[in-house]
Coordinates of C-alpha atoms in Angstrom, one line a residue:
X1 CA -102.1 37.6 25.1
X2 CA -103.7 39.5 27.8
X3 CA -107.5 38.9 28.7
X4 CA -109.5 41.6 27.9
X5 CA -113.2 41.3 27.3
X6 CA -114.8 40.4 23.8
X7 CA -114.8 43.2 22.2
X8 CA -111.4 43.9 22.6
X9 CA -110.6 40.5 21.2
X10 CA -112.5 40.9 18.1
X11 CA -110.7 44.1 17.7
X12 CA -107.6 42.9 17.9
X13 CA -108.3 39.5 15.6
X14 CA -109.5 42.1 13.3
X15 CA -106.6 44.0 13.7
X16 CA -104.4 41.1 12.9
X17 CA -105.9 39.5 10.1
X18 CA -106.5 43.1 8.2
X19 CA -102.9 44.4 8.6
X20 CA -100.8 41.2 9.2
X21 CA -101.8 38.1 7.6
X22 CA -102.7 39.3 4.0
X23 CA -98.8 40.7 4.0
X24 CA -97.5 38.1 5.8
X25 CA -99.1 35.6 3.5
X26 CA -98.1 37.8 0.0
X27 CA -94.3 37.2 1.7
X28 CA -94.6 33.2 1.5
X29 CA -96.3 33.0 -1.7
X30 CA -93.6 36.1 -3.3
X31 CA -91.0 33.6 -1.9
X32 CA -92.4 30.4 -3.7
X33 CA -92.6 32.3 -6.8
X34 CA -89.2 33.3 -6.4
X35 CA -87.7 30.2 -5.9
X36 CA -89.1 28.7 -9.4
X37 CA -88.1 32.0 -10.6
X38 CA -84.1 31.5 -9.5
X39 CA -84.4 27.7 -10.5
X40 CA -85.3 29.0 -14.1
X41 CA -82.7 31.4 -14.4
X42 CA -80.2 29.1 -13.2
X43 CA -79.7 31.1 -10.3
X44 CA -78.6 28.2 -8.1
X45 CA -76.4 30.8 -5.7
X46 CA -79.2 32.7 -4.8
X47 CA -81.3 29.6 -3.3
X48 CA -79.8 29.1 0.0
X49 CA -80.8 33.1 0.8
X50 CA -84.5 32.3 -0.5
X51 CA -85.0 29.3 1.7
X52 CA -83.7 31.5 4.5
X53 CA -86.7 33.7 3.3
X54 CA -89.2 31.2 3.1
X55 CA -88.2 29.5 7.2
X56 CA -88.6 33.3 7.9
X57 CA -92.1 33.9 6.3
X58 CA -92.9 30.8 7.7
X59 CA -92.1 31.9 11.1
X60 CA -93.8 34.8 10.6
X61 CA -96.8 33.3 9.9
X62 CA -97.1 30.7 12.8
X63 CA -97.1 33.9 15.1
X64 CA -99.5 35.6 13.2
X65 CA -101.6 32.4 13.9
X66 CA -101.0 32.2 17.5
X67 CA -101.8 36.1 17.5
X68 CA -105.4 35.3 15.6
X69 CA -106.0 32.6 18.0
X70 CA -105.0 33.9 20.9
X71 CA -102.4 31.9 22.4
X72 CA -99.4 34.5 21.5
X73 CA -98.8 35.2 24.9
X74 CA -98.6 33.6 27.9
X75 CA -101.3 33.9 30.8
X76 CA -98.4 34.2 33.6
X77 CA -96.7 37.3 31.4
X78 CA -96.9 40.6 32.7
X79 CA -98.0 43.4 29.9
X80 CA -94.4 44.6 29.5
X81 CA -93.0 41.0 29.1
X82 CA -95.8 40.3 26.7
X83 CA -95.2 43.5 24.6
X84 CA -91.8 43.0 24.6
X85 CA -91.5 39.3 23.6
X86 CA -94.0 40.2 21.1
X87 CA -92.5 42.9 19.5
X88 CA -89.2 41.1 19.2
X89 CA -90.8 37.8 17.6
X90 CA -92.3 39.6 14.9
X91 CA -89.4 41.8 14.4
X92 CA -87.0 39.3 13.9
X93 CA -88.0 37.2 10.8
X94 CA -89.2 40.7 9.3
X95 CA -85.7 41.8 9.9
X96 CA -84.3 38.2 8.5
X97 CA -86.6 38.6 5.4
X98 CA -85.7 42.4 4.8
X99 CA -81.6 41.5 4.7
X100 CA -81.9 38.5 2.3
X101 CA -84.5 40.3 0.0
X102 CA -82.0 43.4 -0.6
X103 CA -78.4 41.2 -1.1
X104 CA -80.7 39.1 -3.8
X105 CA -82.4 42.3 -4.9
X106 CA -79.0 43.7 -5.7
X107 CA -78.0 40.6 -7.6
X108 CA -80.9 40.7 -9.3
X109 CA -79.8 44.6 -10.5
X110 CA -76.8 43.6 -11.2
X111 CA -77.4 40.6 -13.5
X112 CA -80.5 42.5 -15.2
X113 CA -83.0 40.0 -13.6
X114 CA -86.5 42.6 -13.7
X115 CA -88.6 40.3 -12.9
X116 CA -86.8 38.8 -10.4
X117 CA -86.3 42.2 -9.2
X118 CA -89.7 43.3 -9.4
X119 CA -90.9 40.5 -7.0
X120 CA -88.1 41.0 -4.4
X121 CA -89.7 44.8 -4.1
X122 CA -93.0 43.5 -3.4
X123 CA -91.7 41.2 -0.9
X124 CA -89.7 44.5 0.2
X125 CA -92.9 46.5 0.6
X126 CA -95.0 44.1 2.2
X127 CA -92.4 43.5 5.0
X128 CA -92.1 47.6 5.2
X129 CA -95.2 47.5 6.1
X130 CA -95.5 44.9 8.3
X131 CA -92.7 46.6 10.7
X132 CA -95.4 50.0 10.2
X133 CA -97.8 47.4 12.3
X134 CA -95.6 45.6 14.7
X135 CA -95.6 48.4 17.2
X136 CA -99.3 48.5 17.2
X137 CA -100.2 44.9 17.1
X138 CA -97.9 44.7 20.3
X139 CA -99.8 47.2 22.3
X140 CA -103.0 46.1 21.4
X141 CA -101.7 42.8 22.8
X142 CA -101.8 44.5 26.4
X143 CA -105.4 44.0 26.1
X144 CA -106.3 48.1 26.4
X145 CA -107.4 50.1 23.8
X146 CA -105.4 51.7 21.3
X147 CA -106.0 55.5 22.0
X148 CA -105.0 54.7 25.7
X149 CA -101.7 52.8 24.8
X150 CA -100.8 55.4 22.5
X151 CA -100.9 57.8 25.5
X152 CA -98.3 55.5 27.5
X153 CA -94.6 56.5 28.1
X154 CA -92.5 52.7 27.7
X155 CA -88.9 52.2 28.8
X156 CA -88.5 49.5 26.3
X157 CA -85.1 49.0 27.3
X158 CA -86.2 47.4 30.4
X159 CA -87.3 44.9 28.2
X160 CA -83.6 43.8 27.8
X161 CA -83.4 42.0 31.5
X162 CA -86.9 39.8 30.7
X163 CA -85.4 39.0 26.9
X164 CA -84.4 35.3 27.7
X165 CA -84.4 33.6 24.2
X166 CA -80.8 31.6 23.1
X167 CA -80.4 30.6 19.7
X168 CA -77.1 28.4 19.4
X169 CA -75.0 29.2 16.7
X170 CA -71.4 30.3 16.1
X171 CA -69.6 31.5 12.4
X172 CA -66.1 33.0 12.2
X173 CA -65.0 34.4 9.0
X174 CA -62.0 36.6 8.4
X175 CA -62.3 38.2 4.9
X176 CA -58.9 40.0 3.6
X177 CA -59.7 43.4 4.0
X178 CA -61.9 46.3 6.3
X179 CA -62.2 46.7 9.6
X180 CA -62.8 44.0 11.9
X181 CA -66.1 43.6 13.3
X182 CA -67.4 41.9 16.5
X183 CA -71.1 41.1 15.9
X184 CA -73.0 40.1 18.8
X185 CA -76.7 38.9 18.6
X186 CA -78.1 36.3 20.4
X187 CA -80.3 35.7 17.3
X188 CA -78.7 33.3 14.3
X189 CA -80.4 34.7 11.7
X190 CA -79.6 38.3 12.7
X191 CA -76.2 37.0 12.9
X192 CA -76.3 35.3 9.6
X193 CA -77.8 38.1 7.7
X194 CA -75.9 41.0 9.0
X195 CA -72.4 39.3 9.0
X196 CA -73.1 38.8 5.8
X197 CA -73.5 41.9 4.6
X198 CA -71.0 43.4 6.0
X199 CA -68.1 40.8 4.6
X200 CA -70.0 42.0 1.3
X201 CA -68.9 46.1 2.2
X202 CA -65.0 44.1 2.9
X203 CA -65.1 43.8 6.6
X204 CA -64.1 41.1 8.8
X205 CA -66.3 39.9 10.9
X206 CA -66.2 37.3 13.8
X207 CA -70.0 36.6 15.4
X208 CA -70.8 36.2 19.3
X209 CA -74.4 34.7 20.4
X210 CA -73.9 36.1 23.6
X211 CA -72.4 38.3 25.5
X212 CA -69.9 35.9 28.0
X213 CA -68.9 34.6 24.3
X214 CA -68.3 38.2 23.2
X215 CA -66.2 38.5 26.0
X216 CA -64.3 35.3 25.4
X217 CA -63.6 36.5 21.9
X218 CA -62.6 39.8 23.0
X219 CA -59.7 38.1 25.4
X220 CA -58.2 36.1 22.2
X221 CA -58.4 38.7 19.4
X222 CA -59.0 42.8 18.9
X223 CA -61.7 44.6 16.9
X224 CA -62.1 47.6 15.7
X225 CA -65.4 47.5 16.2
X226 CA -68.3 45.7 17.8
X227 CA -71.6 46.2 16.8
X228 CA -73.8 44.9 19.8
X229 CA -77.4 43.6 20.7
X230 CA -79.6 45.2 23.8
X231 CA -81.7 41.7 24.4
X232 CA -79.5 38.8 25.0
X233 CA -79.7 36.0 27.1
X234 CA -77.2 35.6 30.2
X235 CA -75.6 39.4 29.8
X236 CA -77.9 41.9 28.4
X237 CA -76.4 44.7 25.8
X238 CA -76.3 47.1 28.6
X239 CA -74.4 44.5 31.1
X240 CA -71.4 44.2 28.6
X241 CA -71.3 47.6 27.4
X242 CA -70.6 49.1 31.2
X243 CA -68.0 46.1 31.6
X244 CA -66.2 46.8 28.0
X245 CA -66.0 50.8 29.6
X246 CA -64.5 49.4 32.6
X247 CA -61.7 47.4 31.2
X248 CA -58.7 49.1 30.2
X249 CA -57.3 47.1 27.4
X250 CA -61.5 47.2 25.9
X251 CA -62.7 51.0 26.6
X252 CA -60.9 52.6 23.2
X253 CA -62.8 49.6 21.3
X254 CA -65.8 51.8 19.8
X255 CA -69.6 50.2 20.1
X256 CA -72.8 50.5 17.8
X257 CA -75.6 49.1 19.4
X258 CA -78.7 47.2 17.7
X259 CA -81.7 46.6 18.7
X260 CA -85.1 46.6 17.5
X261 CA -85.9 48.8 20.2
X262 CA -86.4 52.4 18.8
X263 CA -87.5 54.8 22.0
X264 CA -85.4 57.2 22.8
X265 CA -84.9 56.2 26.1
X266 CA -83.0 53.3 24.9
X267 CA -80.8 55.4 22.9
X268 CA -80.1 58.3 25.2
X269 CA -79.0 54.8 27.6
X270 CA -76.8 53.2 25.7
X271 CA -75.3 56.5 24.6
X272 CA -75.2 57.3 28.7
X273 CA -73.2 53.7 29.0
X274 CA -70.8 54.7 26.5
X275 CA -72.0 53.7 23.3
X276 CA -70.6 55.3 20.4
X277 CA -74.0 55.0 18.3
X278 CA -77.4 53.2 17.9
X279 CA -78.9 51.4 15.0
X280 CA -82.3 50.2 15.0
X281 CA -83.2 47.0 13.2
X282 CA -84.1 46.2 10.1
X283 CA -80.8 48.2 9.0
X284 CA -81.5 50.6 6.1
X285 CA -78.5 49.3 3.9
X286 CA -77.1 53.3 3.2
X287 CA -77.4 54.2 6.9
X288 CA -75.2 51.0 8.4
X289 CA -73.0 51.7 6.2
X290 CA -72.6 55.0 6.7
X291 CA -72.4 54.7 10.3
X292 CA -70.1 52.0 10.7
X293 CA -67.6 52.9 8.3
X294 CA -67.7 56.9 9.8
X295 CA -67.1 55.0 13.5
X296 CA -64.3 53.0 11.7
X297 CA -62.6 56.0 10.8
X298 CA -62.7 57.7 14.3
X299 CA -61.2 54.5 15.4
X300 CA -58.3 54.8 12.8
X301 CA -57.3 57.8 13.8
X302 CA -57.7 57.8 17.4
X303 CA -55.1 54.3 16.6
X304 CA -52.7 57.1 15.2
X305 CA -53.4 59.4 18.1
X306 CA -52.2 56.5 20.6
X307 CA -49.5 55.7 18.7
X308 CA -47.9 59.0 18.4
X309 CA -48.7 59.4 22.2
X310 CA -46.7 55.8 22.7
X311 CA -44.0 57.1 20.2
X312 CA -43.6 60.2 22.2
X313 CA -43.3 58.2 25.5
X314 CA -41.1 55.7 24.1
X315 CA -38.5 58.4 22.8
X316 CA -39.1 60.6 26.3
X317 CA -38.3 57.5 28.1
X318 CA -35.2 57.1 26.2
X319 CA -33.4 60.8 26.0
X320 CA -34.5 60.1 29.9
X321 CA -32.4 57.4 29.9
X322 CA -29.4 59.1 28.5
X323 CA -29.4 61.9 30.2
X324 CA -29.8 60.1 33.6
X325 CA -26.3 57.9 32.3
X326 CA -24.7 61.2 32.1
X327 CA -26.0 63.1 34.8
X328 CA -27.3 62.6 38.5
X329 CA -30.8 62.0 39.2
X330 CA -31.2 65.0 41.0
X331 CA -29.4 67.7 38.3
X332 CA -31.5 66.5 35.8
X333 CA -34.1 67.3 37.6
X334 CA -33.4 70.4 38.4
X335 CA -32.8 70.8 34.7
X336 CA -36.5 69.3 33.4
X337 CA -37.8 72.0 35.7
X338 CA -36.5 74.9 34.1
X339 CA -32.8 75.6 35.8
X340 CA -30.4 76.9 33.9
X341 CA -27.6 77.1 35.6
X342 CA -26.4 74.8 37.9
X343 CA -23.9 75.3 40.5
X344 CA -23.9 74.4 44.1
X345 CA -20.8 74.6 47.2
X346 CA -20.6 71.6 48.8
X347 CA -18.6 71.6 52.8
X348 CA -18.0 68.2 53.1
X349 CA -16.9 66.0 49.8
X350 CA -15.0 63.1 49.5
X351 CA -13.2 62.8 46.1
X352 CA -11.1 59.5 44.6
X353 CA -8.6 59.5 41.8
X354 CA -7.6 56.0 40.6
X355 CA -4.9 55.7 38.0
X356 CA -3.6 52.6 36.3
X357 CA 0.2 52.3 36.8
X358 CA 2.7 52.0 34.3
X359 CA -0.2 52.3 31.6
X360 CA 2.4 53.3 28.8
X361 CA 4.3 50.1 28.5
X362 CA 0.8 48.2 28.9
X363 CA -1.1 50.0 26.2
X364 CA 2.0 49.8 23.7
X365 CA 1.6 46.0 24.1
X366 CA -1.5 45.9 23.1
X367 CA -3.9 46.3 19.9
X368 CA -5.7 49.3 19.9
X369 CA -9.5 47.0 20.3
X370 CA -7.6 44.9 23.3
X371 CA -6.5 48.0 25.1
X372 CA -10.0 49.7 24.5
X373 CA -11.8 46.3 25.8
X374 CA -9.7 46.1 29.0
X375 CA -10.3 49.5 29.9
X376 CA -13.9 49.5 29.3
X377 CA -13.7 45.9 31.1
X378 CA -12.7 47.8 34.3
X379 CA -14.8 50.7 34.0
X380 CA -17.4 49.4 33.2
X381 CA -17.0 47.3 36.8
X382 CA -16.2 50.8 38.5
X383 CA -19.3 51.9 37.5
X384 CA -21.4 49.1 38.8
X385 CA -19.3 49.7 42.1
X386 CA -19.9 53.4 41.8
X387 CA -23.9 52.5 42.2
X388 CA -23.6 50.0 44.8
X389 CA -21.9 52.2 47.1
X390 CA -24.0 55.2 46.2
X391 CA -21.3 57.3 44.9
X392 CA -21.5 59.7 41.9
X393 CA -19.2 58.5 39.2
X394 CA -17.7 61.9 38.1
X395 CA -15.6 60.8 35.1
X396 CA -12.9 58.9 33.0
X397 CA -9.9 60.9 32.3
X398 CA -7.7 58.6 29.8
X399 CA -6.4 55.6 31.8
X400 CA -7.6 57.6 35.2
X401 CA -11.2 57.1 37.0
X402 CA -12.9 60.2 39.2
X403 CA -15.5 59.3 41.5
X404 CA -17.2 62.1 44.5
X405 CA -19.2 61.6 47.6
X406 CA -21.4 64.0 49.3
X407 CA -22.9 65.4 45.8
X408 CA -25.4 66.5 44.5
X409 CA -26.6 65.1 48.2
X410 CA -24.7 66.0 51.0
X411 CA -24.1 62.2 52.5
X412 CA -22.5 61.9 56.2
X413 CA -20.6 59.0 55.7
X414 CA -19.2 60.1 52.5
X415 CA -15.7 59.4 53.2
X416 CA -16.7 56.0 54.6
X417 CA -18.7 55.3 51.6
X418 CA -15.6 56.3 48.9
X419 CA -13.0 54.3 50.8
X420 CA -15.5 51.2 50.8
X421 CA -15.3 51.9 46.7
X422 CA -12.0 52.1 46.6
X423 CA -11.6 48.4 48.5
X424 CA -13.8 47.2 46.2
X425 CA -12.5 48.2 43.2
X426 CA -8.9 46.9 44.3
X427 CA -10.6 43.3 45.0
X428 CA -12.0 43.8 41.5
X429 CA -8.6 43.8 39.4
X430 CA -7.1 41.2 42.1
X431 CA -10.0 38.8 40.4
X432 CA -8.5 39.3 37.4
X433 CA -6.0 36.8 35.6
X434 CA -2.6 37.8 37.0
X435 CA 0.6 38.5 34.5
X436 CA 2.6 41.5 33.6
X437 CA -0.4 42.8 31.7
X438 CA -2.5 42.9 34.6
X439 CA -3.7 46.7 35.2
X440 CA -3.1 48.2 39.0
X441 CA -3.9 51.2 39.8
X442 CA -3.3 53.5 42.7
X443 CA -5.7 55.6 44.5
X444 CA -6.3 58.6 46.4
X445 CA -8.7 60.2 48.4
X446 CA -9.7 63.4 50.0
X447 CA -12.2 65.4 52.1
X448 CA -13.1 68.6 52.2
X449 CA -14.8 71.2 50.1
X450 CA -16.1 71.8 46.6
X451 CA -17.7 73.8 43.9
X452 CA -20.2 71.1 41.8
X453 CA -21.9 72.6 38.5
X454 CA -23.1 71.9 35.0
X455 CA -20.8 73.2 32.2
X456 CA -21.0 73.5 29.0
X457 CA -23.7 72.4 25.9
X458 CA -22.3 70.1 24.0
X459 CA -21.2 66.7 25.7
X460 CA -21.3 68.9 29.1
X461 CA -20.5 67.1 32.0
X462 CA -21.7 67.8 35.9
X463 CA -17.9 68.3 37.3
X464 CA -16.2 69.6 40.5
X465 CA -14.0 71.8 40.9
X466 CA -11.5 73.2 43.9
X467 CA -8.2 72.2 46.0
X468 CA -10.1 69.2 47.7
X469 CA -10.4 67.8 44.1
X470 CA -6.4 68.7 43.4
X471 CA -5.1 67.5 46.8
X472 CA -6.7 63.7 46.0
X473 CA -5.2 64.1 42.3
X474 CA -1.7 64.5 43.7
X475 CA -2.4 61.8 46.7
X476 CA -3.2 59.6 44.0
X477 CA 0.0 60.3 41.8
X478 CA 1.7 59.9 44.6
X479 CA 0.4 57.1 46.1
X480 CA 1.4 53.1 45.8
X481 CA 0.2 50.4 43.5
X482 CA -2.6 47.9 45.1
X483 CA -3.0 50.3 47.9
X484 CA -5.2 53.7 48.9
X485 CA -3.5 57.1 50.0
X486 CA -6.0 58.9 52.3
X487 CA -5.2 62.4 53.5
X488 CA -5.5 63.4 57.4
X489 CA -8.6 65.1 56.1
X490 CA -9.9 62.1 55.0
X491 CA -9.4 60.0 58.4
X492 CA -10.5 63.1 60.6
X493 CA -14.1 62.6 58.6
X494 CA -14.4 58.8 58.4
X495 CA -17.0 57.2 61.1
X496 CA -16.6 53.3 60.9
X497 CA -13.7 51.1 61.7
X498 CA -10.9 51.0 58.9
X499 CA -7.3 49.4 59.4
X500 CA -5.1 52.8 58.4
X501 CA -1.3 53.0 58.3
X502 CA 0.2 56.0 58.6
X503 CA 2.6 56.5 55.9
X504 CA 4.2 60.2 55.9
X505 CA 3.3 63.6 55.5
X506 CA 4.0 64.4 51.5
X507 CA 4.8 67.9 50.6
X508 CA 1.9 68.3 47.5
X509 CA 2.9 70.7 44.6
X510 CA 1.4 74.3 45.3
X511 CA -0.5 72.2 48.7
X512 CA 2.2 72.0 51.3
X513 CA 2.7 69.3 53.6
X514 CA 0.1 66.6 54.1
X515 CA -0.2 63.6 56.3
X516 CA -1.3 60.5 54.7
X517 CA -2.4 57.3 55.4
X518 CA -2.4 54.1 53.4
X519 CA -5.5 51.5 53.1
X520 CA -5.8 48.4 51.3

């Protein structure tokens, strides 16, 4: 306690003994009665949550002692420590006393125990009005006088850095139904008493006595909820809330916080910090629930609100998908921003045809599934070519494959880049197990230019169009098994070294003459 001179000593013994120790002492005695009561009635269940009333009263007392005699506070304490400490000593085995009293009270109700009842009230009263006191009793513990403290503007939630008290203790319970509860006090019988309660209203609750163990739990499980203390040891309430708001996979995770701090300073910081609510202990029964169960809810369905917002994503990502399997990167695009209609010339194109030859007598071999799993065997190869050579894959036309270069964007080494496809996918069918079966196609290429665009609505198709596109159709019919037919087109735009052979110059249907070259 403070020094002060005599008179204020007196005053506050007076003080203490008038409005403290007569309650205080009606608590202990209530309690004894109630414990021959319960061992009367046969209420054996009840007697664990009486002697938890009695260490309380108990500890109540011995402060209320030290308070009479002076010794309550340390010299070395500063008046904020000291009225902090002080207020949180007496409010904790008010609050312990307060919890236990109702959950037996309502048993009492229940079973139709008045008497037992009627005692639990007075015990109920008393402590009601020993929290009335605590505030006063802890300024007058400053050692100035009342009027002057009363004038005083506290941040009592700087009180939380200087709150150092540990209680071990650790309880995990996971009851079958409600929402599931982090409860973090660095105080056992807050712990105890609270926890309790709440597994009584059907939630599950897991208990922290700090807030690095809050933190551990956190990592292993999630909550819907954490109802969490201002004054601990090692990582004050206001600590772990700023570092729940800063972690991703924490921040939807809504927070009460308790305390027995009531100014509104403390409230309008937590609130600041990110906390969802503030209770003040001891909990008025109606209130916490009210409160927690309302925050429940919110969670719920802002949980529904994520999820649809995942669902959403999830199914974007996935027409995405598709579409990009059908169409270039770049039209669909163009099409997410609004285009409508999509067509573009293109000057300089190389297009490939490959055919399979003498597909008729191969396919009448086979079983309809064989002849379907060999062809999409070797498309499905073409295509994986198709990407590492960075040419568009245009489409499959029966046994035939259609592949472009220098669309939708114009490449400069387009025609380099489709021959270099059609080696590969000749090495690609020369890896496969030789017979009469064994498909070989023919290919052929030309450069020039083309008309791309986006027809149709159903199963529409980015396609080209123009005689560039007919002139490689025919140079592949026309062309030799194993090998690639390039037009003179076709060599005049090629940049690298390729090993050509001219072959002749083919008069195309509707085309005219047209020197080719053979590759491969």
């Amino acid at each position: 306690m403070a020094t002060g001179n005599d008179f204020q000593r007196q005053a506050i013994a007076a003080h203490v003994d008038q409005r403290l120790a007569g309650p205080a002492r009606a608590i202990l005695g209530f309690q004894e009665l109630l414990v021959e009561q319960a061992r009367d009635l046969g209420l054996h269940h009840v007697r664990s949550d009486l002697d938890r009333i009695g260490s309380a009263a108990k500890q109540l007392n011995g402060l209320i002692d030290r308070l009479l005699d002076g010794t309550a506070c340390a010299l070395e304490e500063g008046e904020a420590e000291a009225e902090a400490r002080l207020r949180h000593d007496l409010r904790t085995p008010l609050n312990a006393i307060i919890g236990y009293s109702e959950m037996i009270l309502e048993e009492a109700r229940d079973a139709q125990q008045h008497a037992l009842a009627e005692d639990l009230q007075v015990i109920l009263s008393a402590a009601a009005e020993l929290l009335r006191q605590v505030d006063a009793i802890a300024r007058l513990s400053r050692g100035e006088t009342v009027d002057m403290l009363q004038t005083v503007e506290r941040t009592g939630i700087d009180a939380a850095g200087l709150e150092q008290l540990l209680f071990k203790a650790q309880e995990v319970a996971w009851p079958e139904r409600g929402g599931r509860i982090l409860l973090v006090d660095d105080v056992a019988s807050n712990r105890d008493l609270l926890s309790r309660r709440l597994r009584r209203e059907g939630h599950c609750v897991v208990t922290a006595e700090s807030g690095l163990s809050a933190l551990a739990k956190l990592a292993e499980d999630e909550f819907d909820l954490i109802l969490l203390d201002i004054l601990m040891p090692d990582m004050n309430g206001i600590e772990m809330l700023s570092r729940l708001k800063s972690e991703e996979r924490w921040q939807h995770v809504p927070v009460i916080m308790i305390s027995g701090l009531s100014e509104v300073t403390a409230v309008a910081r937590c609130i600041e910090a990110g906390a969802d609510d503030y209770l003040t202990k001891p909990f008025n029964p109606i209130l916490l629930r009210a409160r927690i169960n309302s925050t429940l809810e919110k969670k719920r369905w802002l949980d529904r609100e994520r999820h649809y917002l995942q669902q959403i994503k999830t199914e974007k990502m996935r027409s995405d998908s598709l579409i990009r399997a059908i169409l270039p990167d770049q039209i669909v695009a163009r099409l997410q921003d609004g285009e409508e209609i999509i067509a573009d010339r293109f000057e300089e194109v190389s297009i490939l045809f490959a055919d399979i030859v003498g597909f008729s007598p191969i396919a009448a071999k086979l079983s309809p599934s064989d002849l379907v799993r060999r062809l999409d065997g070797m498309f499905r190869k073409f295509d994986l070519l198709t990407e590492q050579h960075r040419v568009e894959k245009i489409k499959t036309i029966g046994d035939a494959y259609m592949a472009a270069c220098g669309i939708p964007e114009p490449a400069p080494d387009h025609a380099d880049r489709i021959l270099a496809l059609g080696m590969s996918m000749l090495r690609s069918l020369q890896d496969t197990e030789a017979g009469t079966d064994r498909f070989r196609i023919r290919i052929g290429i030309h450069s020039g230019a083309v008309v791309a665009g986006l027809i149709g609505r159903l199963r529409f198709v980015y396609d080209v169009w123009g005689e560039t596109v007919n002139i490689a159709s025919r140079l592949e019919s026309q062309g030799i098994a194993d090998c690639i037919q390039i037009s003179e087109a076709t060599r005049r735009a090629l940049r690298g070294e390729w090993a050509l052979e001219r072959r002749c110059a083919l008069d195309l249907r509707g085309i005219g003459m047209v020197e080719t070259y053979l590759v491969g």
